[in-house]
XYZ file of C-alpha atoms in Angstrom:
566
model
C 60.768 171.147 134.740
C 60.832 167.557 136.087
C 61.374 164.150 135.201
C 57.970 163.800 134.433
C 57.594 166.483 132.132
C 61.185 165.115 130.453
C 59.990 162.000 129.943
C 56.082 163.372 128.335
C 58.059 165.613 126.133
C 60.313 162.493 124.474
C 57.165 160.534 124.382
C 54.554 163.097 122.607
C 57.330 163.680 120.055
C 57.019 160.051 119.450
C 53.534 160.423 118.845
C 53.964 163.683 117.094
C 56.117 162.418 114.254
C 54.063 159.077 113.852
C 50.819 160.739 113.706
C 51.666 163.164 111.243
C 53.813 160.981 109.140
C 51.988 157.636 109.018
C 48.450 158.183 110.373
C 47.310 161.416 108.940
C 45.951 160.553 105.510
C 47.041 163.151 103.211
C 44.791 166.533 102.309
C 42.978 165.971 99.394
C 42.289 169.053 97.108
C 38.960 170.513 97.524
C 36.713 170.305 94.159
C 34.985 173.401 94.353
C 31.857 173.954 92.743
C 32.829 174.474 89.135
C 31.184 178.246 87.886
C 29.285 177.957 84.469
C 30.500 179.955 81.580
C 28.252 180.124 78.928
C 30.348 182.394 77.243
C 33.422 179.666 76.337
C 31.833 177.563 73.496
C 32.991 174.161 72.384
C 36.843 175.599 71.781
C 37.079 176.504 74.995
C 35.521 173.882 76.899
C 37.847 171.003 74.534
C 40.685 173.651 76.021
C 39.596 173.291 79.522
C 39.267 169.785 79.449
C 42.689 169.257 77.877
C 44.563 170.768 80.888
C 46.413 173.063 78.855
C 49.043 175.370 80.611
C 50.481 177.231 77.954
C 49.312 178.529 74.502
C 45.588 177.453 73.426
C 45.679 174.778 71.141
C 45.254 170.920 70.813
C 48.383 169.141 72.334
C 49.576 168.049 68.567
C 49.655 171.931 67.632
C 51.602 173.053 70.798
C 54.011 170.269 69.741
C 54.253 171.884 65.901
C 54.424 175.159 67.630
C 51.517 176.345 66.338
C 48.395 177.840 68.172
C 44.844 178.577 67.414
C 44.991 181.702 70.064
C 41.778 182.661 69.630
C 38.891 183.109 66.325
C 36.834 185.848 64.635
C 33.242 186.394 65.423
C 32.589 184.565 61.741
C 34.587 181.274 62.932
C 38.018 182.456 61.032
C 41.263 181.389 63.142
C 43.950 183.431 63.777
C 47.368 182.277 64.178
C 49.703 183.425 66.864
C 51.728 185.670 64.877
C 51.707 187.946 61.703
C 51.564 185.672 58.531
C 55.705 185.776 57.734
C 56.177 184.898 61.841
C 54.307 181.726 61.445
C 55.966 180.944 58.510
C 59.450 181.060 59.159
C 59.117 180.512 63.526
C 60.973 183.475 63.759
C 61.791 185.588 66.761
C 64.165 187.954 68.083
C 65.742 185.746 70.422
C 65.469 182.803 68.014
C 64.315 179.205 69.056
C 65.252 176.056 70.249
C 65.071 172.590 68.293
C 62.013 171.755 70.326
C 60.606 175.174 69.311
C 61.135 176.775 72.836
C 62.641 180.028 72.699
C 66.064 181.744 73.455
C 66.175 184.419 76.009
C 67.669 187.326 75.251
C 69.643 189.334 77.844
C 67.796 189.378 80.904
C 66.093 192.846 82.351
C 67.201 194.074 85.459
C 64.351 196.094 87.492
C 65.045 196.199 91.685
C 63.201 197.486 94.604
C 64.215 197.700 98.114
C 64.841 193.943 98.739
C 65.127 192.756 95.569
C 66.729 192.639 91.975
C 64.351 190.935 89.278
C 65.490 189.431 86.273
C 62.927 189.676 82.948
C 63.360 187.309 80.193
C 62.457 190.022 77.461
C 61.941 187.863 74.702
C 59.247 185.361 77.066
C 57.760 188.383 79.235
C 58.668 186.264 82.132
C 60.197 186.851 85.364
C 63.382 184.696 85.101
C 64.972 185.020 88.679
C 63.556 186.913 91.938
C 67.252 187.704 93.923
C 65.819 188.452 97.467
C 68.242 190.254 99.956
C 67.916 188.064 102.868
C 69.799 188.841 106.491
C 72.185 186.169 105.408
C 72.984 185.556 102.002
C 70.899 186.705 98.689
C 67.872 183.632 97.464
C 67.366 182.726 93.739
C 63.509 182.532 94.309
C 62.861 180.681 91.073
C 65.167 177.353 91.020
C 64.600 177.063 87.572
C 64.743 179.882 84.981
C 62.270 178.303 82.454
C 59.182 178.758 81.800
C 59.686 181.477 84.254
C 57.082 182.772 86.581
C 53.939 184.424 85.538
C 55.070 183.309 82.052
C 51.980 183.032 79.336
C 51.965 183.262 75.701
C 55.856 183.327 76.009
C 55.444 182.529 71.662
C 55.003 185.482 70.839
C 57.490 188.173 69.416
C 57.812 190.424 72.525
C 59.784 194.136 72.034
C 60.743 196.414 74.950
C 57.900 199.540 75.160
C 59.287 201.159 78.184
C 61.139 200.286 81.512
C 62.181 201.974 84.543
C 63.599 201.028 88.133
C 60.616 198.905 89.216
C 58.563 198.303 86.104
C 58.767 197.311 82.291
C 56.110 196.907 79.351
C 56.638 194.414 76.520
C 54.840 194.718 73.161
C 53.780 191.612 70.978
C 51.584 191.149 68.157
C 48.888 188.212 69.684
C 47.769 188.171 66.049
C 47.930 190.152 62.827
C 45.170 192.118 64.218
C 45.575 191.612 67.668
C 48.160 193.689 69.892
C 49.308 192.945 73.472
C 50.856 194.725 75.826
C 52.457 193.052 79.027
C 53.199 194.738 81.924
C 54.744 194.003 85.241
C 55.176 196.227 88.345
C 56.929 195.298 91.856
C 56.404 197.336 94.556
C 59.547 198.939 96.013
C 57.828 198.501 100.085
C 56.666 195.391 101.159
C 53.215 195.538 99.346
C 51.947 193.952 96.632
C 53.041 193.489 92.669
C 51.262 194.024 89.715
C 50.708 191.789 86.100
C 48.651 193.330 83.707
C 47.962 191.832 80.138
C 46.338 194.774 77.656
C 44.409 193.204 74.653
C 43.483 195.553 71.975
C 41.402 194.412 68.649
C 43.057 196.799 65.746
C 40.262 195.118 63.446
C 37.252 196.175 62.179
C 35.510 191.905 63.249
C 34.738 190.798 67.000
C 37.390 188.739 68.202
C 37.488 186.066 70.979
C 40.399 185.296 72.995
C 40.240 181.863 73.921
C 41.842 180.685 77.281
C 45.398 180.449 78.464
C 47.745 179.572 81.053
C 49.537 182.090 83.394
C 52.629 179.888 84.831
C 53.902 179.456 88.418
C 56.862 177.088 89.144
C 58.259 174.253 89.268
C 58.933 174.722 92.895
C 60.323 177.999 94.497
C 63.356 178.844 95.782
C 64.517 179.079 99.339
C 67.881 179.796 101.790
C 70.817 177.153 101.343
C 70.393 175.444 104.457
C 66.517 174.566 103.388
C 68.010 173.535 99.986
C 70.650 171.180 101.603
C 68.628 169.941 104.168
C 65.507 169.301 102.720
C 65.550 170.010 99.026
C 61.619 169.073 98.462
C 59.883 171.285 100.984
C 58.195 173.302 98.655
C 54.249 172.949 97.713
C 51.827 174.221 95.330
C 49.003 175.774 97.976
C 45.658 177.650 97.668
C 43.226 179.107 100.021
C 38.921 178.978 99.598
C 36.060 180.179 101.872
C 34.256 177.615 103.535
C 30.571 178.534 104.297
C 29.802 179.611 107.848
C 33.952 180.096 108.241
C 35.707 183.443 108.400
C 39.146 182.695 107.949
C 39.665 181.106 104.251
C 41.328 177.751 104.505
C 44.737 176.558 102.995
C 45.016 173.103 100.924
C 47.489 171.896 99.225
C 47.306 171.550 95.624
C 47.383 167.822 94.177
C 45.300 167.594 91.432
C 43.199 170.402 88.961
C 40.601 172.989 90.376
C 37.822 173.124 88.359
C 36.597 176.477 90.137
C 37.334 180.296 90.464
C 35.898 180.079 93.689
C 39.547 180.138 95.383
C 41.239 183.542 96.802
C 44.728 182.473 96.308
C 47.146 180.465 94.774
C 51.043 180.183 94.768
C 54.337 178.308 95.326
C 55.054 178.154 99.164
C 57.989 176.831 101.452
C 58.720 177.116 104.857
C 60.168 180.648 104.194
C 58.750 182.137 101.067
C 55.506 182.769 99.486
C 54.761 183.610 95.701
C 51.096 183.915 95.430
C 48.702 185.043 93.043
C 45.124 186.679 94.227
C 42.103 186.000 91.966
C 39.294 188.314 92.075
C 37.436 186.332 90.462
C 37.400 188.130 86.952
C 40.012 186.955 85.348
C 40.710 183.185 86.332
C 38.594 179.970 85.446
C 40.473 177.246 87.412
C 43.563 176.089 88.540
C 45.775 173.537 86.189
C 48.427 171.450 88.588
C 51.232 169.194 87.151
C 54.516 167.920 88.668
C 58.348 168.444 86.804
C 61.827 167.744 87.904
C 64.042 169.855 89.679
C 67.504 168.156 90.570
C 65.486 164.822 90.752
C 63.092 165.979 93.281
C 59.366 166.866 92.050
C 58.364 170.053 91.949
C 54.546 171.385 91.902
C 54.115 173.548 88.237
C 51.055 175.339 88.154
C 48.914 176.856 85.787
C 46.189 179.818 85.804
C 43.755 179.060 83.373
C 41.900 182.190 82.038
C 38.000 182.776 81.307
C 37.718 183.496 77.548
C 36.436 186.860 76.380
C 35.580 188.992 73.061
C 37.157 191.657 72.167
C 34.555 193.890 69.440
C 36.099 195.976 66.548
C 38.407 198.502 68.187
C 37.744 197.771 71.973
C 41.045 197.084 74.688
C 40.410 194.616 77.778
C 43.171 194.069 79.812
C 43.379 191.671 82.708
C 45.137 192.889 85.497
C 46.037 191.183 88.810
C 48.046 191.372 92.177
C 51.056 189.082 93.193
C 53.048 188.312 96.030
C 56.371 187.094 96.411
C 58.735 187.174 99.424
C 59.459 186.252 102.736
C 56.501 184.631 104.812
C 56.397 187.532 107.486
C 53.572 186.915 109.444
C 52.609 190.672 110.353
C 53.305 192.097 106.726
C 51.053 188.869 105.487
C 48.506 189.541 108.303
C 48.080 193.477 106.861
C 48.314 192.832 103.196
C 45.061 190.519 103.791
C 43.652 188.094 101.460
C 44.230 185.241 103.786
C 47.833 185.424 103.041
C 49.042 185.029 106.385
C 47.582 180.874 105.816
C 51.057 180.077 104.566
C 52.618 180.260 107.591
C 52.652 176.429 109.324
C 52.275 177.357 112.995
C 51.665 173.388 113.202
C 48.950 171.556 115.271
C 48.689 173.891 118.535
C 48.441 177.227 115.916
C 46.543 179.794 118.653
C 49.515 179.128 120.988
C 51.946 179.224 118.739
C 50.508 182.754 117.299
C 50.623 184.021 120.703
C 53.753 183.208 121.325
C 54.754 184.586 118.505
C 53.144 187.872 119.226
C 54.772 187.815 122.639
C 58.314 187.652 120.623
C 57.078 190.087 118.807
C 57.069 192.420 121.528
C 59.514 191.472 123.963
C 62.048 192.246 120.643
C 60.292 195.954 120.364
C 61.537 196.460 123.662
C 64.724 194.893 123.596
C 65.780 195.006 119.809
C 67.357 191.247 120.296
C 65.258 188.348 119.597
C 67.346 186.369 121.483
C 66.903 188.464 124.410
C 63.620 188.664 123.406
C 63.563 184.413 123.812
C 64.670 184.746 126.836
C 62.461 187.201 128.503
C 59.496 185.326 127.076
C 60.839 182.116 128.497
C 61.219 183.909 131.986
C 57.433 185.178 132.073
C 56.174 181.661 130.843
C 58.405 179.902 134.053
C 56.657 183.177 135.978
C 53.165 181.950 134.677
C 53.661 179.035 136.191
C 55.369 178.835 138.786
C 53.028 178.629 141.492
C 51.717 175.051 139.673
C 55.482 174.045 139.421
C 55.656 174.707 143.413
C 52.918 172.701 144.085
C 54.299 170.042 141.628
C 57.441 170.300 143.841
C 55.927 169.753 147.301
C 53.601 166.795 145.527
C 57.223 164.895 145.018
C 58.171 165.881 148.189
C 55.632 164.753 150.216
C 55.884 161.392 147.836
C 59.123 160.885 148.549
C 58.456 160.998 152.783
C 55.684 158.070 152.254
C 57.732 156.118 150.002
C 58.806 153.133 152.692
C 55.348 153.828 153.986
C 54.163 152.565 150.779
C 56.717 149.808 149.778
C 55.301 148.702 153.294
C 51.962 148.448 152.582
C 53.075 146.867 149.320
C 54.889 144.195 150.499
C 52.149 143.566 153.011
C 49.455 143.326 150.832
C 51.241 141.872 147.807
C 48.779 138.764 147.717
C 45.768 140.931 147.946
C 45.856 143.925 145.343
C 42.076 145.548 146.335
C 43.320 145.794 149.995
C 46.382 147.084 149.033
C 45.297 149.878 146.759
C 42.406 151.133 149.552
C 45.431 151.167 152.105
C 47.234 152.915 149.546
C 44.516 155.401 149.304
C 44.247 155.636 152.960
C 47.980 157.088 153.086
C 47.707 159.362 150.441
C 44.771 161.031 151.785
C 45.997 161.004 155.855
C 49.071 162.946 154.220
C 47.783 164.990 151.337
C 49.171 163.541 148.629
C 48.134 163.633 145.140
C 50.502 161.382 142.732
C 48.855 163.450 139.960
C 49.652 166.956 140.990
C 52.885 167.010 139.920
C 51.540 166.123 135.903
C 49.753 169.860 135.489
C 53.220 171.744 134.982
C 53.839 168.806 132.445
C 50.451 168.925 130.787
C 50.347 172.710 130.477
C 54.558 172.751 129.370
C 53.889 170.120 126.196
C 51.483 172.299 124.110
C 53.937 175.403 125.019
C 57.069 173.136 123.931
C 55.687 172.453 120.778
C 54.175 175.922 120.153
C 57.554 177.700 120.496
C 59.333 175.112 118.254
C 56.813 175.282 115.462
C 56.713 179.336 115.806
C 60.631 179.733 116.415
C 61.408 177.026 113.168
C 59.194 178.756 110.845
C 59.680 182.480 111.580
C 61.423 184.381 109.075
C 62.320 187.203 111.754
C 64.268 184.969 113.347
C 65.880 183.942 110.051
C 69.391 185.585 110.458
C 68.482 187.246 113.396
C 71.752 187.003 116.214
C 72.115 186.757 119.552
C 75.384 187.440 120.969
C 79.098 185.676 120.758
C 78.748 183.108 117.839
C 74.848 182.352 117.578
C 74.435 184.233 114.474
C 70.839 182.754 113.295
C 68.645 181.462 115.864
C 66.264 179.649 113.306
C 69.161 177.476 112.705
C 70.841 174.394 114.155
C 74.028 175.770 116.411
C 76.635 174.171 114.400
C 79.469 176.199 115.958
C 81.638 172.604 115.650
C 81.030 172.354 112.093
C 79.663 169.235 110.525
C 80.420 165.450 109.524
C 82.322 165.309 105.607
C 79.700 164.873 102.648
C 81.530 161.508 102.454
C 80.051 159.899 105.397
C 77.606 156.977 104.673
C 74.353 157.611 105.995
C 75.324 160.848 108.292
C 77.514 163.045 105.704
C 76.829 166.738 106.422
C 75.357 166.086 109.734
C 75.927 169.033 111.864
C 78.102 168.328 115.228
C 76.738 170.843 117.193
C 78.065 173.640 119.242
C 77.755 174.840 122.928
C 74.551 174.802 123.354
C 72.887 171.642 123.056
C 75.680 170.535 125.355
C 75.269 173.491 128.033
C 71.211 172.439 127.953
C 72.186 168.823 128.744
C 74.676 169.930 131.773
C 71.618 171.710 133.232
C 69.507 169.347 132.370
C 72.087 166.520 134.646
C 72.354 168.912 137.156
C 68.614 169.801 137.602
C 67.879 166.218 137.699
C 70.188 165.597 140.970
C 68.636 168.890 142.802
C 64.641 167.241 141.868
C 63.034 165.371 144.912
C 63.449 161.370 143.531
C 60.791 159.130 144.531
C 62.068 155.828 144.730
C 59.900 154.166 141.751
C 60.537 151.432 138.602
C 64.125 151.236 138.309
C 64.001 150.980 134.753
C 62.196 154.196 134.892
C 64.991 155.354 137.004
C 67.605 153.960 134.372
C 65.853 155.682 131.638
C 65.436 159.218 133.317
C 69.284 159.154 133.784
C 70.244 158.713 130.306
C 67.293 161.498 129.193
C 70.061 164.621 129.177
C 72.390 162.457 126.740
C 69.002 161.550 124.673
C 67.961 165.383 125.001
C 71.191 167.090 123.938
C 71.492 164.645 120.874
C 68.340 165.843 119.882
C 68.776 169.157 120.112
C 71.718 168.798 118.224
C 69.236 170.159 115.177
C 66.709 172.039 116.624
C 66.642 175.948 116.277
C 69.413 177.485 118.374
C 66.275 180.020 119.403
C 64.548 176.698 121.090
C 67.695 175.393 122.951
C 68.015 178.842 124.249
C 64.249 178.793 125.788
C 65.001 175.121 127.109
C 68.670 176.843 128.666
C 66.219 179.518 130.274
C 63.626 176.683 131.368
C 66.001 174.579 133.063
C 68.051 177.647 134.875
C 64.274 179.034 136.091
C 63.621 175.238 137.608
C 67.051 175.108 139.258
C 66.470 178.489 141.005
C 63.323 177.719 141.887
C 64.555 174.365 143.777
C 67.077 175.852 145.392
C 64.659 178.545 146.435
C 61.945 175.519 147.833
C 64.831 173.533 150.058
C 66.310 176.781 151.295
C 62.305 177.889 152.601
C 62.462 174.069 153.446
C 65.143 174.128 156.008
């Protein structure tokens, strides 16, 4: 690593952080073509159009708490409810003054990683309490609606429940009964929603659509939460034609389509997602509410509207997925899951490296040994460009006062001055540019490894040895600055780390060959291990350990190149 590469590195993160922050014009959500459904009549189509998330109805009737569910074959509505529910807004629970309802005592299912918290009287999941290598994560940041909530008006009763499942009984109508039913998946696999309609009637009955909730926002580990409390988005995946891999947008606006394969809440280290098979699902209805004064994506499932005929039971049934973004249980479990995972702008590096780590830690069972033995074989890779680099500066530093020479010589004549320039870099072999290809090759790496080692959930928790206990994190071994602060409160001070990288980095600059060149360059290149180690004063600990590992690998191998020198 040389002063070239230092300097490229500070520079491209310049450009880096501009480009994607001021330059890049926002994704805009893809409006799919919109699938006919001759099947919805006016009701539903005035439904569709409304943007509806919750119970059918106009927007004046969901404010009454009423709801035209859904209508006889002969044009009769039905309400929500038996006749003395609807009369009196009763429940078990009871209601609200706005008319939403009180939950009950939450049901507790678990599975291997998780406990999951049912509102019984809503038939929504109220919190998601993931066992993460740190601490336990409150999925859901806010308890109501609750995810996967829909037709949460109803009078729900308790049908049966074990560990990992529960069923929840409500009357949709007087004639009209439906069972809900949730399953999670006790490996890391997929969950289960399934909504049972069954007509008790003797008359066709059609259910018009409805929303099937998601949001606002989804919950994340307390150092995402306190350092950046709106990093969560509202994402979906579609095929482009002639594409294999489905492609991840963010959601912004409606999608009038059930032409998508997915769609979820997503931060940088969870995932709930919901696949379509395209039976079930019409489009997708997107809003924004307030969490803690931040906004938070709130999303709807809209439902295709069916008929139920005298006696018959339909039940719409889909998968779910909600946990950590693990990039090898999201690659397996398909359905283009593994999209959520932001390996940022040099992605097929960054998912190599990531497979590298990936096996380096099956043979040591570290992954910070497993950090540094990728770092070594990347510094082994190329090595043999890094020596050439190193005689290029070498031999540039012998013709330096050969070159100030011929510059003060030909100062009034710059063509004449350039070919002589030419002339001495070709009578001793020396290529000014041959000392950029480590740098060139070292930039995509730099940024592949900090995308891959910031957004891996492996490494989330995951030690090292003495007091790096999570090398997805900031070392912070020092502590950090009082809330109080102005302008820097809770700023972490560091630990060893940063501060080791930027004594290598000092030293490994006074070993380097130094061509005399600008001297403001020179001025700069001094102060670059002060700029570097404030820098890395927040970066992964995982990232300061590759750069410890870098910068070790280049002092060896100078050392090595002056001792075969003399």
């Amino acid at each position: 690593m040389n002063r070239n590469l230092i300097l490229a590195v500070v520079l491209s993160s310049i450009i880096y952080i501009v480009w994607f922050t001021y330059i890049t014009p926002p994704q805009k959500p893809q409006q799919l073509p919109a699938k006919a459904e001759a099947s919805a009549g006016k009701k539903a189509e005035a439904l569709s159009n409304s943007g509806s998330n919750g119970p059918t109805g106009t927007a004046e009737q969901r404010a009454s708490g009423s709801s035209s569910a859904g209508s006889y074959a002969d044009g009769r509505n039905s309400p929500t409810g038996t006749t003395e529910q609807q009369a009196s807004g009763s429940s078990s629970a009871g209601s609200y003054a706005d008319g939403r309802k009180k939950t009950a005592k939450p049901l507790e299912l678990e599975t291997l990683k998780a406990k999951i918290l049912i509102d019984p009287a809503a038939g929504a999941i109220r919190n998601i309490l993931y066992q993460g290598p740190i601490s336990e994560v409150n999925l859901i940041p806010q308890e109501e609606p609750g995810f996967l909530s829909c037709l949460e008006n109803l009078d729900y009763k308790i049908l049966k429940k074990d560990r990992a499942s529960v069923s929840l009984g409500a009357n949709f109508t007087s004639r009209i009964s439906l069972v809900k039913k949730l399953s999670f998946s006790s490996e890391n696999a997929f969950n289960e929603m399934e909504l049972s309609f069954r007509n008790n009637s003797d008359t066709a009955f059609e259910i018009a659509p409805f929303g099937i909730k998601m949001g606002p926002g989804l919950g994340t580990v307390a150092t995402e939460e306190k350092e950046n409390p709106k990093i969560w988005e509202a994402d979906y995946t579609f095929q482009e034609k002639g594409k294999k891999n489905p492609t991840l947008a963010k959601l912004k606006a409606d999608i009038n389509s059930d032409h998508w394969g997915w769609a979820g809440m997503n931060n940088r280290y969870f995932l709930f997602a919901v696949i379509n098979d395209g039976k079930h699902f019409s489009r997708i209805a997107y809003e924004k509410k307030k969490i803690k004064e931040n906004d938070a994506p709130f999303v709807s499932l809209i439902t295709k509207p069916f008929t139920l005929g005298p006696g018959e039971i339909k039940s719409l049934k889909f998968r779910f997925y909600a946990g950590p973004k693990n990039y090898g249980l999201l690659k397996t479990l398909g359905e283009g899951l593994d999209r959520s995972v932001d390996f940022g702008f040099f992605a097929p590096l960054a998912k190599l490296a990531n497979s590298a780590l990936q096996y380096f830690y099956k043979l040591s069972g570290n992954y910070g040994i497993a950090i540094v033995l990728l770092s070594i074989v990347l510094q082994i890779i190329i090595f043999p460009l890094g020596l050439k680099s190193y005689k290029a500066m070498a031999i540039m530093k012998k013709i330096q006062p050969e070159m100030q020479a011929l510059q003060t010589k030909y100062k009034s004549d710059p063509k004449r001055m350039n070919m002589e320039v030419m002339d001495l870099y070709k009578k001793h072999g020396a290529n000014p540019l041959s000392g950029c290809w480590p740098m060139l090759l070292q930039i995509p790496v730099f940024f592949a490894l900090f995308t891959a080692l910031r957004n891996s959930w492996d490494l989330h928790g995951a030690s090292f040895a003495l007091w790096i206990k999570d090398l997805s994190a900031a070392d912070s071994l020092f502590g950090h600055l009082p809330e109080s602060v102005p302008l820097a409160g809770g700023m972490t001070l560091g630990g060893p780390l940063p501060f080791i990288m930027g004594a290598l980095m000092f030293l490994q600059q006074t070993m380097s060959p130094q061509p005399a060149g600008d001297p403001t360059q020179a001025k700069i290149m001094k102060w670059m291990p002060v700029l570097f180690t404030f820098m890395f004063l927040s970066f992964p600990s995982g990232l300061v350990i590759y750069w410890i590992i870098n910068s070790l690998f280049s002092i060896g191998q100078t050392l090595y190149l002056k001792k075969a020198a003399n």
